[in-house]
XYZ file of C-alpha atoms in Angstrom:
445
model
C -27.395 -3.076 3.115
C -29.429 -1.801 0.153
C -28.557 -2.459 -3.478
C -26.526 0.192 -5.274
C -26.363 0.973 -8.995
C -23.592 3.171 -10.370
C -24.633 4.096 -13.886
C -23.375 6.040 -16.864
C -19.712 6.442 -15.978
C -16.453 5.483 -17.646
C -14.971 2.509 -15.792
C -11.160 2.595 -15.761
C -9.877 -0.855 -14.841
C -7.207 -3.362 -15.909
C -5.870 -1.226 -18.748
C -9.253 -0.350 -20.277
C -11.707 2.539 -20.130
C -15.308 1.593 -20.964
C -18.791 3.050 -20.465
C -20.318 0.543 -18.045
C -22.787 0.279 -15.178
C -22.043 -1.473 -11.888
C -24.660 -3.243 -9.790
C -23.661 -3.755 -6.156
C -25.402 -6.192 -3.820
C -24.421 -7.120 -0.261
C -21.282 -5.041 -0.620
C -19.970 -6.833 -3.695
C -20.047 -6.112 -7.403
C -22.706 -8.431 -8.778
C -22.807 -7.302 -12.403
C -20.757 -5.152 -14.781
C -22.485 -4.271 -18.053
C -23.905 -1.348 -20.017
C -27.522 -0.382 -19.497
C -28.306 -2.101 -16.189
C -31.737 -1.191 -14.820
C -32.352 -0.827 -11.069
C -33.520 -4.197 -9.706
C -35.983 -2.586 -7.271
C -37.396 0.730 -6.142
C -35.210 0.565 -3.028
C -31.980 0.396 -5.038
C -29.830 3.502 -4.554
C -28.771 4.913 -7.932
C -25.706 7.086 -8.488
C -25.688 8.835 -11.861
C -22.022 8.878 -12.854
C -22.576 10.317 -16.343
C -19.483 12.202 -17.451
C -17.528 10.854 -14.500
C -14.678 8.369 -14.118
C -15.198 5.226 -12.031
C -11.978 3.806 -10.612
C -11.215 1.038 -8.140
C -10.745 2.508 -4.689
C -7.108 3.277 -3.996
C -5.059 0.983 -1.755
C -2.545 3.186 0.057
C 0.200 0.855 1.208
C 1.955 3.363 3.473
C 0.231 5.617 5.989
C 0.990 6.733 9.534
C -2.239 7.341 11.447
C -0.425 7.838 14.789
C -2.626 5.671 16.995
C -1.872 4.642 19.717
C 0.236 7.127 21.608
C 0.499 10.059 19.192
C -3.145 11.010 18.827
C -2.543 14.742 19.272
C -1.265 14.525 15.676
C -3.822 12.140 14.168
C -5.925 9.075 14.867
C -7.469 6.262 12.886
C -10.892 7.924 12.845
C -9.779 11.309 11.518
C -7.219 10.036 9.033
C -9.519 7.383 7.583
C -12.019 10.178 6.913
C -9.290 12.096 5.099
C -8.531 8.909 3.163
C -12.050 8.391 1.805
C -12.234 12.106 0.975
C -9.252 11.396 -1.278
C -10.605 8.234 -2.899
C -8.557 5.862 -0.726
C -10.732 2.922 0.311
C -8.024 0.760 1.913
C -4.966 1.698 3.938
C -1.988 -0.205 5.324
C -0.776 1.503 8.488
C 2.771 1.564 9.781
C 4.076 0.305 13.149
C 6.047 3.323 14.443
C 3.456 4.387 16.999
C 3.735 4.407 20.799
C 4.152 1.673 21.843
C 5.399 0.348 18.488
C 3.579 -2.541 16.824
C 6.148 -5.263 17.413
C 3.943 -8.288 18.111
C 0.579 -9.682 17.056
C -1.086 -8.661 20.324
C -0.434 -4.979 19.696
C -1.400 -5.354 16.052
C -4.734 -6.887 17.048
C -5.313 -3.997 19.463
C -4.944 -1.573 16.555
C -7.335 -3.665 14.473
C -9.920 -3.441 17.250
C -9.684 0.358 17.199
C -9.999 0.388 13.409
C -13.019 -1.927 13.511
C -14.736 0.662 15.670
C -13.444 3.915 14.162
C -12.208 3.493 10.580
C -14.476 4.489 7.708
C -12.005 2.853 5.280
C -10.801 -0.739 5.015
C -7.678 -1.364 7.051
C -4.615 -3.513 7.632
C -1.478 -3.049 9.692
C 2.211 -3.795 9.285
C 4.093 -5.673 11.969
C 7.294 -3.851 12.819
C 10.706 -5.479 12.992
C 13.379 -4.511 15.498
C 16.774 -5.728 16.605
C 15.035 -7.711 19.369
C 11.777 -9.214 18.017
C 12.859 -11.842 15.487
C 10.738 -14.530 17.145
C 7.622 -12.339 16.931
C 8.310 -11.769 13.235
C 8.703 -15.494 12.618
C 5.479 -16.238 14.529
C 3.357 -13.630 12.737
C 0.215 -14.820 10.950
C 0.686 -13.837 7.285
C -3.065 -13.795 6.682
C -3.554 -11.100 9.336
C -0.800 -8.572 8.580
C -0.080 -6.277 5.659
C 3.574 -7.260 5.840
C 6.767 -6.838 7.859
C 8.107 -3.277 8.090
C 11.840 -2.744 8.542
C 13.349 0.663 9.200
C 16.791 0.173 7.662
C 17.342 3.875 8.287
C 16.503 5.893 11.384
C 13.304 7.914 11.139
C 10.288 8.872 13.228
C 9.743 6.298 15.966
C 13.239 4.934 16.760
C 12.695 1.484 15.215
C 16.032 1.224 13.425
C 17.211 -2.299 12.562
C 20.964 -1.959 12.084
C 22.404 -5.347 13.061
C 23.212 -7.102 9.786
C 22.867 -10.594 11.249
C 19.355 -9.718 12.455
C 18.506 -8.201 9.077
C 19.580 -11.382 7.316
C 17.393 -13.500 9.575
C 14.365 -11.234 9.120
C 14.751 -11.511 5.349
C 15.199 -15.273 5.682
C 12.207 -15.962 7.921
C 9.647 -13.202 7.263
C 6.316 -14.941 6.553
C 4.947 -12.063 4.454
C 6.292 -9.356 2.125
C 8.925 -7.082 3.660
C 8.536 -3.314 3.274
C 11.658 -1.252 3.926
C 12.541 2.328 4.729
C 15.994 2.509 3.168
C 18.527 5.099 4.330
C 22.049 4.456 5.650
C 22.128 5.970 9.125
C 25.940 6.310 9.553
C 26.048 8.362 6.338
C 23.216 10.574 7.595
C 24.909 11.124 10.959
C 28.155 12.136 9.261
C 26.237 14.566 7.039
C 24.478 15.997 10.103
C 27.867 16.585 11.745
C 29.095 18.435 8.657
C 25.933 20.553 8.528
C 26.308 21.532 12.189
C 29.933 22.515 11.591
C 28.816 24.741 8.721
C 25.583 26.215 10.123
C 25.533 25.570 13.864
C 22.028 24.883 15.133
C 20.448 27.049 12.399
C 20.646 24.490 9.610
C 18.414 25.598 6.697
C 15.786 23.132 5.525
C 17.346 23.226 2.059
C 20.141 21.108 3.590
C 17.746 18.225 4.207
C 18.472 16.413 0.888
C 22.188 16.910 1.570
C 21.914 15.402 5.047
C 19.482 12.616 4.060
C 21.575 12.172 0.936
C 21.202 10.167 -2.250
C 24.210 8.103 -1.193
C 22.430 7.152 2.043
C 19.390 6.028 0.073
C 21.250 4.058 -2.590
C 23.527 2.274 -0.128
C 20.601 1.057 1.981
C 18.303 0.169 -0.929
C 21.113 -1.795 -2.575
C 21.616 -3.784 0.628
C 17.892 -4.539 0.875
C 17.759 -5.812 -2.707
C 20.906 -7.888 -2.145
C 19.423 -9.465 1.011
C 16.123 -10.200 -0.714
C 17.900 -11.949 -3.559
C 20.137 -13.925 -1.236
C 17.322 -15.031 1.101
C 14.627 -15.385 -1.595
C 12.440 -12.865 0.233
C 9.674 -10.704 -1.158
C 10.771 -7.078 -0.852
C 8.939 -3.792 -1.364
C 11.206 -0.737 -1.112
C 9.175 2.225 0.063
C 9.388 5.862 -1.093
C 12.217 5.677 -3.636
C 13.654 9.172 -4.162
C 16.714 8.951 -6.425
C 17.344 8.197 -10.073
C 20.161 5.820 -9.149
C 17.923 3.560 -7.047
C 15.643 2.935 -10.021
C 18.286 0.689 -11.603
C 17.626 -1.817 -8.794
C 14.128 -2.622 -10.086
C 12.717 -4.278 -13.185
C 9.230 -3.911 -14.709
C 7.142 -7.003 -14.106
C 9.171 -8.303 -11.149
C 6.682 -8.712 -8.311
C 9.118 -10.249 -5.807
C 11.347 -7.174 -5.599
C 9.282 -4.024 -6.083
C 9.403 -0.298 -5.408
C 7.006 2.419 -4.341
C 6.983 6.133 -5.102
C 5.098 8.667 -3.017
C 3.143 11.619 -4.299
C 5.197 14.351 -2.627
C 8.383 13.073 -4.268
C 6.574 13.231 -7.621
C 5.292 16.770 -7.024
C 7.899 18.775 -5.133
C 11.645 19.160 -5.741
C 14.505 20.755 -3.859
C 13.638 24.353 -4.798
C 10.339 23.858 -2.937
C 12.208 24.092 0.390
C 12.660 27.833 -0.177
C 8.903 28.422 0.103
C 7.704 25.501 2.219
C 10.702 24.756 4.439
C 9.821 22.503 7.357
C 6.394 21.668 5.908
C 7.983 19.375 3.325
C 10.694 17.958 5.556
C 10.249 14.199 5.190
C 12.368 11.058 5.258
C 13.732 10.239 2.765
C 14.126 13.789 1.545
C 12.618 15.440 -1.513
C 15.505 15.745 -3.952
C 16.381 17.220 -7.367
C 14.224 18.019 -10.421
C 16.123 15.263 -12.255
C 15.205 12.753 -9.558
C 11.581 13.815 -9.748
C 11.532 13.402 -13.526
C 13.255 10.018 -13.320
C 10.752 8.730 -10.759
C 7.821 9.909 -12.876
C 9.308 8.049 -15.843
C 9.755 4.937 -13.704
C 6.085 5.107 -12.724
C 5.252 5.179 -16.422
C 7.541 2.302 -17.442
C 6.888 0.001 -14.487
C 10.145 0.110 -12.546
C 8.042 1.786 -9.863
C 5.189 -0.621 -9.132
C 3.146 1.311 -6.570
C 1.983 4.887 -5.986
C 1.222 5.778 -2.368
C 1.387 8.659 0.109
C 3.470 8.003 3.234
C 0.811 10.189 4.880
C 2.550 11.263 8.107
C 0.839 14.136 9.930
C 2.347 16.335 12.619
C 0.869 19.430 14.211
C 1.701 22.765 12.625
C 3.260 23.838 15.926
C 5.621 20.851 15.815
C 6.555 21.557 12.199
C 7.480 25.162 13.008
C 10.568 24.169 14.984
C 14.171 24.488 13.836
C 15.681 21.971 11.426
C 16.638 19.521 14.165
C 13.393 20.099 16.107
C 10.802 19.855 13.324
C 9.678 16.243 12.788
C 9.735 14.630 9.357
C 6.449 13.904 7.608
C 3.451 15.634 6.052
C -0.287 14.995 5.567
C -1.053 13.814 2.033
C -3.849 11.254 1.820
C -6.769 13.629 1.170
C -5.321 15.055 -2.051
C -3.174 12.206 -3.358
C -5.548 11.061 -6.112
C -6.213 14.579 -7.471
C -2.425 15.032 -7.541
C -1.894 11.761 -9.429
C -4.597 12.735 -11.906
C -2.980 16.145 -12.366
C 0.163 14.362 -13.514
C -1.875 12.483 -16.118
C -3.030 15.850 -17.435
C 0.608 16.973 -17.555
C 1.468 13.876 -19.607
C 3.712 12.164 -17.049
C 1.749 8.892 -17.261
C -1.719 7.674 -18.205
C -4.914 7.352 -16.210
C -4.707 3.590 -16.686
C -1.209 3.703 -15.161
C -2.529 5.497 -12.077
C -5.098 2.733 -11.607
C -2.453 0.043 -12.091
C 0.004 1.595 -9.617
C -2.435 2.811 -6.951
C -5.085 0.057 -7.058
C -4.124 -3.136 -8.879
C -0.420 -3.463 -7.997
C -0.797 -3.035 -4.217
C -3.478 -5.740 -4.258
C -1.229 -8.164 -6.167
C 2.026 -7.412 -4.357
C 0.448 -7.758 -0.923
C -1.859 -10.681 -1.796
C -5.062 -8.771 -1.002
C -8.169 -10.868 -1.461
C -11.043 -9.554 -3.612
C -10.107 -5.876 -3.648
C -8.133 -3.547 -5.897
C -10.001 -4.405 -9.123
C -13.469 -3.787 -10.521
C -14.538 -7.396 -11.027
C -17.764 -9.287 -10.530
C -17.684 -10.938 -7.109
C -15.130 -8.498 -5.681
C -15.913 -6.056 -2.901
C -17.272 -2.788 -4.271
C -14.446 -0.396 -3.384
C -14.904 2.446 -5.856
C -14.117 6.105 -6.360
C -16.100 8.362 -8.684
C -14.054 11.242 -10.094
C -15.321 14.383 -11.811
C -12.775 15.275 -14.525
C -14.489 18.618 -15.187
C -14.504 19.988 -11.635
C -11.414 21.416 -9.981
C -10.241 20.718 -6.459
C -9.188 23.994 -4.842
C -7.271 22.925 -1.766
C -7.825 26.209 0.076
C -11.593 25.697 -0.243
C -11.540 22.121 1.073
C -12.435 21.092 4.582
C -9.370 19.213 5.778
C -10.167 16.010 7.630
C -6.726 15.151 8.983
C -6.488 16.106 12.650
C -3.402 18.243 12.009
C -5.581 20.513 9.802
C -2.996 21.696 7.303
C -1.846 20.677 3.838
C 1.392 21.196 1.899
C -0.822 21.754 -1.161
C -2.532 24.873 0.170
C -2.658 27.387 -2.679
C -2.921 24.569 -5.259
C -5.714 23.872 -7.741
C -6.083 20.350 -9.153
C -8.145 19.699 -12.291
C -10.106 16.679 -10.972
C -12.274 16.227 -7.893
C -13.591 13.310 -5.851
C -17.347 13.002 -6.369
C -17.939 9.939 -4.189
C -16.079 7.095 -2.504
C -17.689 3.695 -1.964
C -16.198 1.323 0.628
C -17.291 -2.317 0.621
C -20.511 -1.387 -1.146
C -21.479 1.573 1.031
C -21.130 5.241 0.142
C -18.499 6.553 2.557
C -17.961 9.997 1.022
C -20.250 12.183 -1.093
C -21.283 15.814 -1.256
C -17.802 16.751 -0.008
C -18.475 15.025 3.327
C -17.621 11.642 4.844
C -20.771 9.826 5.897
C -21.180 9.274 9.613
C -21.823 5.811 10.988
C -19.924 3.932 8.296
C -17.105 1.517 9.096
C -14.653 -0.256 6.831
C -13.582 -3.880 6.917
C -10.381 -5.646 7.851
C -8.438 -6.576 4.732
C -8.057 -10.284 4.079
C -4.771 -11.623 2.708
C -3.776 -14.952 1.236
C -2.451 -17.397 3.818
C 0.702 -18.339 1.846
C 2.762 -15.205 1.206
C 6.442 -16.133 1.467
């Protein structure tokens, strides 16, 4: 691995923005200072003048569909989409086929990622009503966390027995990440929608069916269980203003995530995009969107992520009850976040805190998520003067569509560096590159 010098850019890191150079050796940041000269003629130099240098994003919620669902996506294709979007590390979810319910299946996914992923990788162990012993036996240093579907969604991994839930919260050896929706409420709302519309339920009914009450009831239960059992809890994809009252800035034992599509779209978007933005939990009102943006700014929302969940366009073109929930997001998530800084929703430093630093702290990631001497060189170089026109982009997700088609963002990804190697530049992922397995602290309860 040759030395790498990134020079002349504005480094945005840990609440500061400074003109600094970065010298990378053996995959790690060796020196951070202004005016570094190349140590040898073989050192690769990237001129980042006029550009922003950020830590690589850590996306704590993606669905890359492997094994079993690879007609939609796979680790190879989706990791390429990730680095094209400035994401250097991903945590992948367990609702694949077969689901990731024990360490053996998790290690099988890691073996695929070691071969195929251009980004750094880690995987969640899934919880079910039947695998409590596997959860208790999980190695906390080798998993991103424990994922609990407290509401039914893609993959049929619902955990709905309260006694089992209590024990998972009591014994989980690593942070718990929850999908929070109350399934009985959803089923009752589905029944009402069928009575009103028959089988031709419009997609605008989705936030009525997957209602705010369903979200708040389940999220409240998760927070109550975490407090009672002294568990570390991360509530994924918060979508309602009411849920935000459950979280406090600075609390890193009970935390919340917001996803980019819930920050960008709102319920009127169903009229144009319909099934393409059907996701669980549902995109809701303009007031909810504004409240979540404010919570990102003030710290009640700790993490920004994607919930990247691709399906084929053919699958998405079904009726309301046929079309699966989820959409591809990872390739354009950072340009979208940066667009919201331009709109004044929150600062560039806040984006770095929520999308890079906080996931590393909350999930006990070792030596990533910050631009620090001795840390792995996971970096993204952003051009703030060059637009991203989504219709002109080659899409790297296997599903080959984007909900942002027709959109222009005011920043673009110039290059992505993964563990000291350039993984994306010149609008192309580099072939032959592989990421690394993420290392976590051993004590994570």
